[in-house]
Amino acid sequence: MAVPIQHIIESVHDASRKPERLILLVGRPGSGKSKILRDLASMRGWKYVDTRILITDDILEMVPKARPEQAPGIMSEALTALKGEVILLDGIEVLFTPVLNLDPMPLIKQLSRKHTLVVAWPGDYTDGKLVLDYNGRTHYCSMATEALPVIAIN
């Protein structure tokens, strides 16, 4: 496998000492991100989560303008209920669905202040920028990543 599991485990340990406990596992669709997350869940007892379970009825029923402010609290409660030392978050593409009216990266970063997250990012990491491959479209997410662990797989 292109990314040693041990590297991810070490990154989780390092991130545990930071305010935002977030590691991005970046790879194109089909690169094996989900398998790596499932293997980590099996080996370490960490919680594998499909992001769709975080889009609860409470979030769907609220006024779209309220979602960016209220969704993080609802999602954080759902993650807390899992009682996981580390949450392995897969399928984050759903957060980019326009009808949800969410700003995914700030949302994920906010969740990582309370929960240690390893997030499968579908796309590439190029020239210091995250590139999201979602529904055949490419989205560029410009953000400072020097303080954020990014593990790219091929």
PDB file of C-alpha atoms in Angstrom:
ATOM      1  CA  MET A   1       0.000   0.000   0.000  1.00  0.00           C
ATOM      2  CA  ALA A   2       1.330   3.436  -0.942  1.00  0.00           C
ATOM      3  CA  VAL A   3       0.807   4.920   2.517  1.00  0.00           C
ATOM      4  CA  PRO A   4       2.115   3.054   5.529  1.00  0.00           C
ATOM      5  CA  ILE A   5      -0.573   2.720   8.153  1.00  0.00           C
ATOM      6  CA  GLN A   6       2.106   3.534  10.724  1.00  0.00           C
ATOM      7  CA  HIS A   7       2.539   7.000   9.174  1.00  0.00           C
ATOM      8  CA  ILE A   8      -1.154   7.727   9.747  1.00  0.00           C
ATOM      9  CA  ILE A   9      -0.975   6.428  13.317  1.00  0.00           C
ATOM     10  CA  GLU A  10       2.021   8.685  14.009  1.00  0.00           C
ATOM     11  CA  SER A  11       0.204  11.650  12.448  1.00  0.00           C
ATOM     12  CA  VAL A  12      -2.789  11.004  14.726  1.00  0.00           C
ATOM     13  CA  HIS A  13      -0.460  10.960  17.725  1.00  0.00           C
ATOM     14  CA  ASP A  14       1.169  14.236  16.632  1.00  0.00           C
ATOM     15  CA  ALA A  15      -2.210  15.870  15.921  1.00  0.00           C
ATOM     16  CA  SER A  16      -3.499  14.966  19.378  1.00  0.00           C
ATOM     17  CA  ARG A  17      -1.348  17.777  20.787  1.00  0.00           C
ATOM     18  CA  LYS A  18      -2.788  20.448  18.492  1.00  0.00           C
ATOM     19  CA  PRO A  19      -5.965  22.531  18.809  1.00  0.00           C
ATOM     20  CA  GLU A  20      -7.283  21.126  15.514  1.00  0.00           C
ATOM     21  CA  ARG A  21      -6.828  17.375  15.573  1.00  0.00           C
ATOM     22  CA  LEU A  22      -7.235  16.760  11.856  1.00  0.00           C
ATOM     23  CA  ILE A  23      -5.367  14.587   9.371  1.00  0.00           C
ATOM     24  CA  LEU A  24      -6.343  14.593   5.705  1.00  0.00           C
ATOM     25  CA  LEU A  25      -5.825  11.379   3.747  1.00  0.00           C
ATOM     26  CA  VAL A  26      -5.866  12.660   0.166  1.00  0.00           C
ATOM     27  CA  GLY A  27      -6.300  10.499  -2.904  1.00  0.00           C
ATOM     28  CA  ARG A  28      -8.300  10.258  -6.086  1.00  0.00           C
ATOM     29  CA  PRO A  29     -11.464   8.146  -6.123  1.00  0.00           C
ATOM     30  CA  GLY A  30     -10.504   4.469  -6.154  1.00  0.00           C
ATOM     31  CA  SER A  31      -7.054   5.055  -4.620  1.00  0.00           C
ATOM     32  CA  GLY A  32      -7.796   2.997  -1.498  1.00  0.00           C
ATOM     33  CA  LYS A  33      -8.611   5.680   1.083  1.00  0.00           C
ATOM     34  CA  SER A  34     -11.720   3.877   2.324  1.00  0.00           C
ATOM     35  CA  LYS A  35      -9.855   0.583   2.648  1.00  0.00           C
ATOM     36  CA  ILE A  36      -7.098   2.272   4.629  1.00  0.00           C
ATOM     37  CA  LEU A  37      -9.679   3.812   6.972  1.00  0.00           C
ATOM     38  CA  ARG A  38     -11.462   0.471   7.427  1.00  0.00           C
ATOM     39  CA  ASP A  39      -8.135  -1.266   8.098  1.00  0.00           C
ATOM     40  CA  LEU A  40      -7.296   1.351  10.733  1.00  0.00           C
ATOM     41  CA  ALA A  41     -10.720   0.867  12.324  1.00  0.00           C
ATOM     42  CA  SER A  42     -10.148  -2.867  12.488  1.00  0.00           C
ATOM     43  CA  MET A  43      -6.563  -2.638  13.757  1.00  0.00           C
ATOM     44  CA  ARG A  44      -6.912   0.217  16.239  1.00  0.00           C
ATOM     45  CA  GLY A  45     -10.561   0.114  17.279  1.00  0.00           C
ATOM     46  CA  TRP A  46     -11.111   3.593  15.860  1.00  0.00           C
ATOM     47  CA  LYS A  47     -14.570   4.502  14.573  1.00  0.00           C
ATOM     48  CA  TYR A  48     -15.160   4.387  10.814  1.00  0.00           C
ATOM     49  CA  VAL A  49     -17.962   6.799   9.888  1.00  0.00           C
ATOM     50  CA  ASP A  50     -19.691   7.467   6.585  1.00  0.00           C
ATOM     51  CA  THR A  51     -20.316  11.215   6.633  1.00  0.00           C
ATOM     52  CA  ARG A  52     -23.894  10.712   5.448  1.00  0.00           C
ATOM     53  CA  ILE A  53     -24.894   9.585   8.948  1.00  0.00           C
ATOM     54  CA  LEU A  54     -23.999  13.061  10.210  1.00  0.00           C
ATOM     55  CA  ILE A  55     -26.593  14.664   7.928  1.00  0.00           C
ATOM     56  CA  THR A  56     -29.434  14.073  10.377  1.00  0.00           C
ATOM     57  CA  ASP A  57     -33.105  14.940  10.059  1.00  0.00           C
ATOM     58  CA  ASP A  58     -32.447  17.863  12.406  1.00  0.00           C
ATOM     59  CA  ILE A  59     -30.035  19.330   9.875  1.00  0.00           C
ATOM     60  CA  LEU A  60     -32.229  18.595   6.869  1.00  0.00           C
ATOM     61  CA  GLU A  61     -35.304  20.119   8.493  1.00  0.00           C
ATOM     62  CA  MET A  62     -33.689  23.389   9.529  1.00  0.00           C
ATOM     63  CA  VAL A  63     -33.771  26.526   7.441  1.00  0.00           C
ATOM     64  CA  PRO A  64     -30.781  26.406   5.039  1.00  0.00           C
ATOM     65  CA  LYS A  65     -29.483  29.770   6.286  1.00  0.00           C
ATOM     66  CA  ALA A  66     -29.197  28.303   9.800  1.00  0.00           C
ATOM     67  CA  ARG A  67     -27.233  25.204   8.778  1.00  0.00           C
ATOM     68  CA  PRO A  68     -23.714  26.689   8.715  1.00  0.00           C
ATOM     69  CA  GLU A  69     -24.144  27.880  12.288  1.00  0.00           C
ATOM     70  CA  GLN A  70     -26.102  24.982  13.793  1.00  0.00           C
ATOM     71  CA  ALA A  71     -24.877  21.921  11.879  1.00  0.00           C
ATOM     72  CA  PRO A  72     -21.463  21.716  13.606  1.00  0.00           C
ATOM     73  CA  GLY A  73     -23.063  21.297  17.032  1.00  0.00           C
ATOM     74  CA  ILE A  74     -25.459  18.619  15.816  1.00  0.00           C
ATOM     75  CA  MET A  75     -22.684  16.750  14.009  1.00  0.00           C
ATOM     76  CA  SER A  76     -20.378  17.012  17.013  1.00  0.00           C
ATOM     77  CA  GLU A  77     -23.049  15.462  19.230  1.00  0.00           C
ATOM     78  CA  ALA A  78     -23.372  12.565  16.776  1.00  0.00           C
ATOM     79  CA  LEU A  79     -19.596  12.043  16.812  1.00  0.00           C
ATOM     80  CA  THR A  80     -19.485  12.225  20.613  1.00  0.00           C
ATOM     81  CA  ALA A  81     -22.168   9.530  20.807  1.00  0.00           C
ATOM     82  CA  LEU A  82     -19.818   7.179  18.917  1.00  0.00           C
ATOM     83  CA  LYS A  83     -17.354   7.320  21.836  1.00  0.00           C
ATOM     84  CA  GLY A  84     -14.386   6.926  19.537  1.00  0.00           C
ATOM     85  CA  GLU A  85     -10.835   7.908  20.400  1.00  0.00           C
ATOM     86  CA  VAL A  86     -10.311   8.677  16.713  1.00  0.00           C
ATOM     87  CA  ILE A  87     -13.010   9.154  14.072  1.00  0.00           C
ATOM     88  CA  LEU A  88     -12.226   7.980  10.533  1.00  0.00           C
ATOM     89  CA  LEU A  89     -14.469  10.118   8.345  1.00  0.00           C
ATOM     90  CA  ASP A  90     -15.226   8.862   4.842  1.00  0.00           C
ATOM     91  CA  GLY A  91     -17.524  10.135   2.105  1.00  0.00           C
ATOM     92  CA  ILE A  92     -17.138  13.837   2.878  1.00  0.00           C
ATOM     93  CA  GLU A  93     -18.313  14.686  -0.637  1.00  0.00           C
ATOM     94  CA  VAL A  94     -21.840  14.858   0.760  1.00  0.00           C
ATOM     95  CA  LEU A  95     -20.857  17.976   2.710  1.00  0.00           C
ATOM     96  CA  PHE A  96     -20.256  19.756  -0.608  1.00  0.00           C
ATOM     97  CA  THR A  97     -23.848  19.237  -1.770  1.00  0.00           C
ATOM     98  CA  PRO A  98     -25.025  22.800  -2.523  1.00  0.00           C
ATOM     99  CA  VAL A  99     -28.513  22.298  -1.086  1.00  0.00           C
ATOM    100  CA  LEU A 100     -26.993  21.709   2.369  1.00  0.00           C
ATOM    101  CA  ASN A 101     -25.530  25.222   2.382  1.00  0.00           C
ATOM    102  CA  LEU A 102     -22.457  24.146   4.365  1.00  0.00           C
ATOM    103  CA  ASP A 103     -18.846  25.304   4.161  1.00  0.00           C
ATOM    104  CA  PRO A 104     -17.177  21.882   4.488  1.00  0.00           C
ATOM    105  CA  MET A 105     -13.559  22.688   5.337  1.00  0.00           C
ATOM    106  CA  PRO A 106     -14.321  25.136   8.165  1.00  0.00           C
ATOM    107  CA  LEU A 107     -16.953  22.659   9.384  1.00  0.00           C
ATOM    108  CA  ILE A 108     -14.457  19.777   9.446  1.00  0.00           C
ATOM    109  CA  LYS A 109     -11.853  21.949  11.156  1.00  0.00           C
ATOM    110  CA  GLN A 110     -14.396  23.005  13.779  1.00  0.00           C
ATOM    111  CA  LEU A 111     -15.324  19.362  14.454  1.00  0.00           C
ATOM    112  CA  SER A 112     -11.615  18.525  14.810  1.00  0.00           C
ATOM    113  CA  ARG A 113     -11.334  20.870  17.780  1.00  0.00           C
ATOM    114  CA  LYS A 114     -13.427  18.414  19.781  1.00  0.00           C
ATOM    115  CA  HIS A 115     -12.723  15.121  17.979  1.00  0.00           C
ATOM    116  CA  THR A 116      -9.577  13.626  16.476  1.00  0.00           C
ATOM    117  CA  LEU A 117     -10.424  13.135  12.795  1.00  0.00           C
ATOM    118  CA  VAL A 118      -8.765  11.307   9.931  1.00  0.00           C
ATOM    119  CA  VAL A 119     -10.673  12.483   6.865  1.00  0.00           C
ATOM    120  CA  ALA A 120     -10.609  10.831   3.445  1.00  0.00           C
ATOM    121  CA  TRP A 121     -10.338  13.704   0.958  1.00  0.00           C
ATOM    122  CA  PRO A 122     -11.289  12.641  -2.592  1.00  0.00           C
ATOM    123  CA  GLY A 123      -8.942  14.442  -4.942  1.00  0.00           C
ATOM    124  CA  ASP A 124      -5.393  15.719  -5.029  1.00  0.00           C
ATOM    125  CA  TYR A 125      -3.006  17.832  -3.046  1.00  0.00           C
ATOM    126  CA  THR A 126      -1.172  20.020  -5.552  1.00  0.00           C
ATOM    127  CA  ASP A 127       1.017  23.074  -5.018  1.00  0.00           C
ATOM    128  CA  GLY A 128      -0.189  23.473  -1.438  1.00  0.00           C
ATOM    129  CA  LYS A 129      -3.849  23.363  -2.464  1.00  0.00           C
ATOM    130  CA  LEU A 130      -6.455  20.731  -1.916  1.00  0.00           C
ATOM    131  CA  VAL A 131      -8.301  19.777  -5.069  1.00  0.00           C
ATOM    132  CA  LEU A 132     -11.636  18.037  -4.593  1.00  0.00           C
ATOM    133  CA  ASP A 133     -12.908  15.568  -7.183  1.00  0.00           C
ATOM    134  CA  TYR A 134     -16.671  15.466  -6.692  1.00  0.00           C
ATOM    135  CA  ASN A 135     -19.255  14.180  -9.181  1.00  0.00           C
ATOM    136  CA  GLY A 136     -16.803  14.525 -12.039  1.00  0.00           C
ATOM    137  CA  ARG A 137     -16.142  18.160 -11.187  1.00  0.00           C
ATOM    138  CA  THR A 138     -12.995  19.617  -9.760  1.00  0.00           C
ATOM    139  CA  HIS A 139     -13.259  22.086  -6.900  1.00  0.00           C
ATOM    140  CA  TYR A 140     -10.259  24.032  -5.655  1.00  0.00           C
ATOM    141  CA  CYS A 141     -10.076  24.619  -1.956  1.00  0.00           C
ATOM    142  CA  SER A 142      -7.454  27.188  -1.159  1.00  0.00           C
ATOM    143  CA  MET A 143      -6.378  27.001   2.425  1.00  0.00           C
ATOM    144  CA  ALA A 144      -3.204  27.119   4.423  1.00  0.00           C
ATOM    145  CA  THR A 145      -2.165  23.531   4.946  1.00  0.00           C
ATOM    146  CA  GLU A 146       1.260  23.968   6.504  1.00  0.00           C
ATOM    147  CA  ALA A 147      -0.179  23.395   9.989  1.00  0.00           C
ATOM    148  CA  LEU A 148      -2.444  20.613   8.759  1.00  0.00           C
ATOM    149  CA  PRO A 149      -1.136  17.084   8.186  1.00  0.00           C
ATOM    150  CA  VAL A 150      -1.843  15.992   4.619  1.00  0.00           C
ATOM    151  CA  ILE A 151      -1.031  12.418   3.635  1.00  0.00           C
ATOM    152  CA  ALA A 152      -1.314  11.921  -0.118  1.00  0.00           C
ATOM    153  CA  ILE A 153      -1.768   8.488  -1.648  1.00  0.00           C
ATOM    154  CA  ASN A 154      -1.556   7.546  -5.316  1.00  0.00           C
TER     155      ASN A 154
END
